[in-house]
C-alpha cells in the first residue's frame, strides 16, 4: 500500500526537528547530491525543509531550473548567464530526441509545447502559464521563450518565406521593448516591473511555422501615471523621453533640461530600461512612423505638464479653484501639447456639469480642490490608458497573421504574481483574484483531475490534502453575494458610501464565510481575505471610487475636441458614446465597473486556457535585494507556498504519475509471469505452458483480467490496479522495466543455451560417425594387409620347406661322398700341409657362422628384415650401430656356406655345406669338402686319445 503523504503543514510538523534533519542527512547521504536532482518530487521525504534545501543547493551550484512534477521551477539568477540562453543550446533542446532527458530548462517546456502542436493530439493548442511574484523573472522567461520559438519555428522552406518569417519574428520580438517601455515601471521590488498582465498568442501554420502573434493585455496600472508610491517611478517611457529627447525635440515637447515634473519622481536614477533609442527603433519596426511617434511623445509630454497643474482651495464653493503660482504656464503648455484649447481644458478640470430635471437642464458646479485634482488625474489616466490600448492594437495589427494563415497557437501568459502590501486596494484585489483563478485552473488541471481519476478508477488511496481555493473564489466572485458583487452594487446605487459602511456591508452579507476576516486592530476600515497564498488585508477606503473609475463625460468630450491627430484617433467623436453619456432615467446602461471588466477579461482568458494543454513555469525570487548567489530561505518558502508548489510536490510524489490501460500493461508485462516462484505458480491457477509460449493478444476481458492478476502476483513490487488502468510511480515503472529486461535476458540466455546444446550435439554425432567410418576403413585395410601377409608367408613357407628338403637331400648326398673319401684317404695333418686360401676362408666362416645356421634354421617364419638382422647381429656378436650404417652381409654367404649341421646318426662331427650355386662362383679352388676349422677341432677333440 502506498504511503500516504498529507498536507505539507502537518507533514513537516510531524517530521520536524533535529531527529528529522539527522535522518534526512543520513538518508540523503546515499542519494544523488541535492544539486543534481532534476525533480523536486525526488527529494526524500518531500517536505518544505528538504525542498528548500534542494533548491538552495541548486541555486548555489548555479542550477536555476528544476522540475516539480508537472511544473518547472525557475529561479532568478540575478546575473547574466548568457550560455544558458544561447542559440546553440536552443538548437540542442530542439534537436534532442527526448528533451525531457536533458537538464530541466524553459527550453524543455518550449520544445514540449512545440512537439505537442506538431503531434496534433487534442488539445492541440498549448499554453504556458508563467507566474511568480514581482521580480521573479516572468517577463524574462516569456522573452526567452519567444526567442526560442523564433529560432525553432523559423520557416526553412524557401529563402523568400524565410525572410518573411524572420520579419514577423523580429516584429514579435520588437513588441517587447515597446510594451515594456509603456507598461513597465521601476518599483520597490523590480526595476522593470510589468504593470499589466499579458497573454501572447504565437500563431503557427500547418507546418508549425510562426506566422504571427496576438497580444492581449490585462489591467494596466494606469493610476501610476498620476500617482507613484514613494521610491517608485512612473512608466519608463516618461523617463526615456525626458532623458533621451534630442535638443530640437525638447523644444517641440517643451521639455527643457533640468525641468521638474511632479509626475516624474526620481529622474536622477538611471536604469538600463531608460533607453529611448531602443523603443523608437522597435516602434519603427512595428510600423509606427516618426510623425506618429512624435505625436505620441508630444502627448506624453503634455501629460507631464498636466501633472504640474496644481489647484488651490478657492474658499468659496461657488468659485472655481484657482491655480497655484506657475501652474497657469503648465496648463497652457499641456493644452498646447495635447491640442486642446487652454480655457476649455481649465474649465473642464474645474467645473462639473450636471444634467437634471425633466428637460435635462445643464447645471455648472465648480469642483472642490480634491475634485479638481481627481479630474486632472482622471484626464491623464484616460489619455494614457487609451494610448496604451491603441499601441497594443497597432502592435497586433503589425504582428497578427490573417485568420486563415494559422491553425494552432502557443499561448504565453505573463501575469502579475500574488501581491500583499501593508495597504492593499482594488488593484491588489484584482491581481490576487486573477492569481486565485489561475491557481484554481492549475488545481483543476493537475491536482483535482489526478485525484478524481483515482476515485473513478476505484483506487484505494487516501487523497493528499491540498488547498482547494474554491471557497476563496466564492468569497470574491461568487453569486449571489460576494465581495465583487457588493462593490459593484455600491457603484450601481450611485449613492455616497463611506469606507466604514462598505466594511459593515461586507461583514454582514458575507458573515460565516471561511475565508473572510477583519483586522480589528487597524484604525482603518478593512477586510481580510485568506488567499491560497496567505492572508491579505484590503482597505475599503476608495474601493468603490476606484471600481467606478468614473470618467466625467466632460473630459471625454474635451478630448474629442483635440486638434492633435493622435488624440483624434484615441477619442473619436462617437454618437453612441454621446447617448451613453446622456442616459434617460429608465434607459440607463449597466455600469461597467473595473471589477466587472476585469472579471470578464479574466473569464475570457480562462476559457482560452481551458481549451489548451497547460504548462506551468513558477518563477522564484531567491532574495529581494536582486543579488546573485544569495538565497533567503524565508522568502523562498513564502513563494513556494504562494504558488502552491508544495502541494504539487506532495501530490506528484505521493500519486501515480504513470497510468497504463490494462491491455497495454498486459501486452508489455505479460512475460513477467515468468518471475513467479514455483509455489505461486501452483497457488494461482494454471499457466498451461508455464508462460513459455506466446499468446495471441488477449481480447476477452476475462482473459485479460486473469492475465493481469497473474502478472500482478508475480511482480516484485505492489501495483495499484484501477478499473481500467494500472497506476504506478516512476520508481515502480523502473522496477518493472528492469524485471522485464531481466526476463528478456533470461529468454535470450535460454535460446543461446538451446542453440549451443543443439550445435554441440550435432557436432558430437558427426564426430562419432566419422570415428566409426575411420575404424571400419582401418579394420578393412588391416584385414586386407594381414591377408596379404598370410598369403606371402604361406608362399615363403612352402618355398622354404621345399628348399630345405632339397638342401637336406643335397647335404646328405654330399656328406655321404665325404665319408667315403675320408675312409679311402689317409688323414693328413693340417699343419703339415697348409690349406689353400679358399679353404681357410671357408673354415673361418664355418667357425663363425655355425650358430647362425642354427638360428636361421629355427627362426620363425615371420622373422625377416630388420628383426632377422638383429638375430644375426646377436649371433655374430657384432656391434649394434645404426641399421643403415651397418649393412649386414653375412660371411656365410660370401663364403658360399649354405648350412652347417651335425652329422646324423650320433656322429660327433659337424657338417658344413656350401651353396652349390655360390660354390661354383666364389670357390673355384680346391675341393671344399676337406674337414677344416671347427669340424677339425671337433674331430680332433673326439679323436681317440684326445680328452
Ligand atoms: N534568467 C535570468 N537571467 C538573468 N537575469 C534574470 C533572469 N530572470 C530575471 N532576471 C533579472 O531579474 C529582473 C526581473 O525579472 P522580470 O522583470 O522578468 O520579473 P517579473 O517576474 O516579470 O516581475 P514583475 O512581476 O514585476 O513584472 C530582470 O530585469 C533581470 O535583471
Ligand atoms: Mg514582468
mmCIF file of N, CA, C and O and ligand atoms in Angstrom, residues 65 76-79 85 133-140 190 192-194, ligand 1:
data_model
loop_
_atom_site.group_PDB
_atom_site.id
_atom_site.type_symbol
_atom_site.label_atom_id
_atom_site.label_comp_id
_atom_site.label_asym_id
_atom_site.label_seq_id
_atom_site.Cartn_x
_atom_site.Cartn_y
_atom_site.Cartn_z
ATOM 1 N N UNK A 65 17.150 25.867 -12.960
ATOM 2 C CA UNK A 65 15.873 25.251 -13.335
ATOM 3 C C UNK A 65 15.774 23.851 -12.753
ATOM 4 O O UNK A 65 16.740 23.090 -12.758
ATOM 5 N N UNK A 76 15.528 32.968 -10.256
ATOM 6 C CA UNK A 76 16.142 34.132 -10.896
ATOM 7 C C UNK A 76 17.631 34.179 -10.540
ATOM 8 O O UNK A 76 17.988 34.296 -9.368
ATOM 9 N N UNK A 77 18.527 34.088 -11.544
ATOM 10 C CA UNK A 77 19.965 34.088 -11.219
ATOM 11 C C UNK A 77 20.446 35.461 -10.745
ATOM 12 O O UNK A 77 21.459 35.558 -10.084
ATOM 13 N N UNK A 78 19.729 36.506 -11.122
ATOM 14 C CA UNK A 78 20.135 37.889 -10.822
ATOM 15 C C UNK A 78 21.555 38.177 -11.298
ATOM 16 O O UNK A 78 22.285 38.937 -10.687
ATOM 17 N N UNK A 79 21.922 37.534 -12.365
ATOM 18 C CA UNK A 79 23.221 37.835 -13.005
ATOM 19 C C UNK A 79 23.116 37.306 -14.438
ATOM 20 O O UNK A 79 22.350 36.365 -14.696
ATOM 21 N N UNK A 85 21.147 30.676 -22.445
ATOM 22 C CA UNK A 85 20.103 31.045 -23.407
ATOM 23 C C UNK A 85 20.689 31.193 -24.815
ATOM 24 O O UNK A 85 20.119 31.900 -25.641
ATOM 25 N N UNK A 133 6.166 35.979 -8.137
ATOM 26 C CA UNK A 133 5.983 37.323 -7.593
ATOM 27 C C UNK A 133 6.796 38.340 -8.379
ATOM 28 O O UNK A 133 7.609 37.973 -9.241
ATOM 29 N N UNK A 134 6.559 39.608 -8.075
ATOM 30 C CA UNK A 134 7.208 40.659 -8.847
ATOM 31 C C UNK A 134 8.735 40.541 -8.735
ATOM 32 O O UNK A 134 9.282 40.409 -7.642
ATOM 33 N N UNK A 135 9.400 40.538 -9.878
ATOM 34 C CA UNK A 135 10.855 40.450 -9.899
ATOM 35 C C UNK A 135 11.371 39.028 -9.942
ATOM 36 O O UNK A 135 12.581 38.791 -9.906
ATOM 37 N N UNK A 136 10.464 38.069 -10.045
ATOM 38 C CA UNK A 136 10.907 36.668 -10.037
ATOM 39 C C UNK A 136 11.447 36.233 -11.393
ATOM 40 O O UNK A 136 12.168 35.231 -11.489
ATOM 41 N N UNK A 137 11.096 36.967 -12.437
ATOM 42 C CA UNK A 137 11.652 36.629 -13.759
ATOM 43 C C UNK A 137 10.615 36.166 -14.766
ATOM 44 O O UNK A 137 10.966 35.487 -15.736
ATOM 45 N N UNK A 138 9.364 36.538 -14.597
ATOM 46 C CA UNK A 138 8.304 36.087 -15.521
ATOM 47 C C UNK A 138 8.522 36.672 -16.921
ATOM 48 O O UNK A 138 8.496 35.950 -17.914
ATOM 49 N N UNK A 139 8.751 37.992 -16.950
ATOM 50 C CA UNK A 139 8.887 38.650 -18.250
ATOM 51 C C UNK A 139 10.153 38.166 -18.952
ATOM 52 O O UNK A 139 10.154 37.933 -20.159
ATOM 53 N N UNK A 140 11.204 37.987 -18.186
ATOM 54 C CA UNK A 140 12.466 37.473 -18.745
ATOM 55 C C UNK A 140 12.224 36.094 -19.367
ATOM 56 O O UNK A 140 12.635 35.826 -20.498
ATOM 57 N N UNK A 190 11.108 45.569 -8.235
ATOM 58 C CA UNK A 190 11.680 45.201 -9.527
ATOM 59 C C UNK A 190 11.892 46.464 -10.351
ATOM 60 O O UNK A 190 10.974 47.272 -10.507
ATOM 61 N N UNK A 192 12.192 46.667 -13.382
ATOM 62 C CA UNK A 192 11.475 46.595 -14.665
ATOM 63 C C UNK A 192 10.173 45.820 -14.465
ATOM 64 O O UNK A 192 9.936 44.792 -15.102
ATOM 65 N N UNK A 193 9.361 46.358 -13.569
ATOM 66 C CA UNK A 193 8.156 45.628 -13.191
ATOM 67 C C UNK A 193 7.032 45.856 -14.212
ATOM 68 O O UNK A 193 6.733 46.997 -14.570
ATOM 69 N N UNK A 194 6.472 44.753 -14.669
ATOM 70 C CA UNK A 194 5.353 44.867 -15.626
ATOM 71 C C UNK A 194 4.122 45.314 -14.855
ATOM 72 O O UNK A 194 3.734 44.656 -13.893
HETATM 73 N N1 LIG B 1 17.091 34.105 -16.244
HETATM 74 C C1 LIG B 1 17.589 35.269 -15.859
HETATM 75 N N2 LIG B 1 18.874 35.550 -16.050
HETATM 76 C C2 LIG B 1 19.384 36.717 -15.663
HETATM 77 N N3 LIG B 1 18.661 37.698 -15.049
HETATM 78 C C3 LIG B 1 17.356 37.482 -14.841
HETATM 79 C C4 LIG B 1 16.746 36.255 -15.243
HETATM 80 N N4 LIG B 1 15.462 36.307 -14.893
HETATM 81 C C5 LIG B 1 15.274 37.514 -14.324
HETATM 82 N N5 LIG B 1 16.390 38.223 -14.296
HETATM 83 C C6 LIG B 1 16.594 39.571 -13.713
HETATM 84 O O1 LIG B 1 15.513 39.825 -12.855
HETATM 85 C C7 LIG B 1 14.846 41.006 -13.237
HETATM 86 C C8 LIG B 1 13.364 40.870 -13.002
HETATM 87 O O2 LIG B 1 12.846 39.956 -13.917
HETATM 88 P P1 LIG B 1 11.406 40.185 -14.579
HETATM 89 O O3 LIG B 1 11.229 41.586 -14.996
HETATM 90 O O4 LIG B 1 11.242 39.163 -15.599
HETATM 91 O O5 LIG B 1 10.470 39.897 -13.338
HETATM 92 P P2 LIG B 1 8.882 39.765 -13.349
HETATM 93 O O6 LIG B 1 8.573 38.475 -12.712
HETATM 94 O O7 LIG B 1 8.376 39.960 -14.717
HETATM 95 O O8 LIG B 1 8.439 40.889 -12.385
HETATM 96 P P3 LIG B 1 7.120 41.779 -12.475
HETATM 97 O O9 LIG B 1 6.001 40.954 -11.985
HETATM 98 O O10 LIG B 1 7.408 42.875 -11.565
HETATM 99 O O11 LIG B 1 6.963 42.189 -13.868
HETATM 100 C C9 LIG B 1 15.192 41.202 -14.685
HETATM 101 O O12 LIG B 1 15.165 42.541 -15.025
HETATM 102 C C10 LIG B 1 16.585 40.629 -14.765
HETATM 103 O O13 LIG B 1 17.520 41.594 -14.385
#
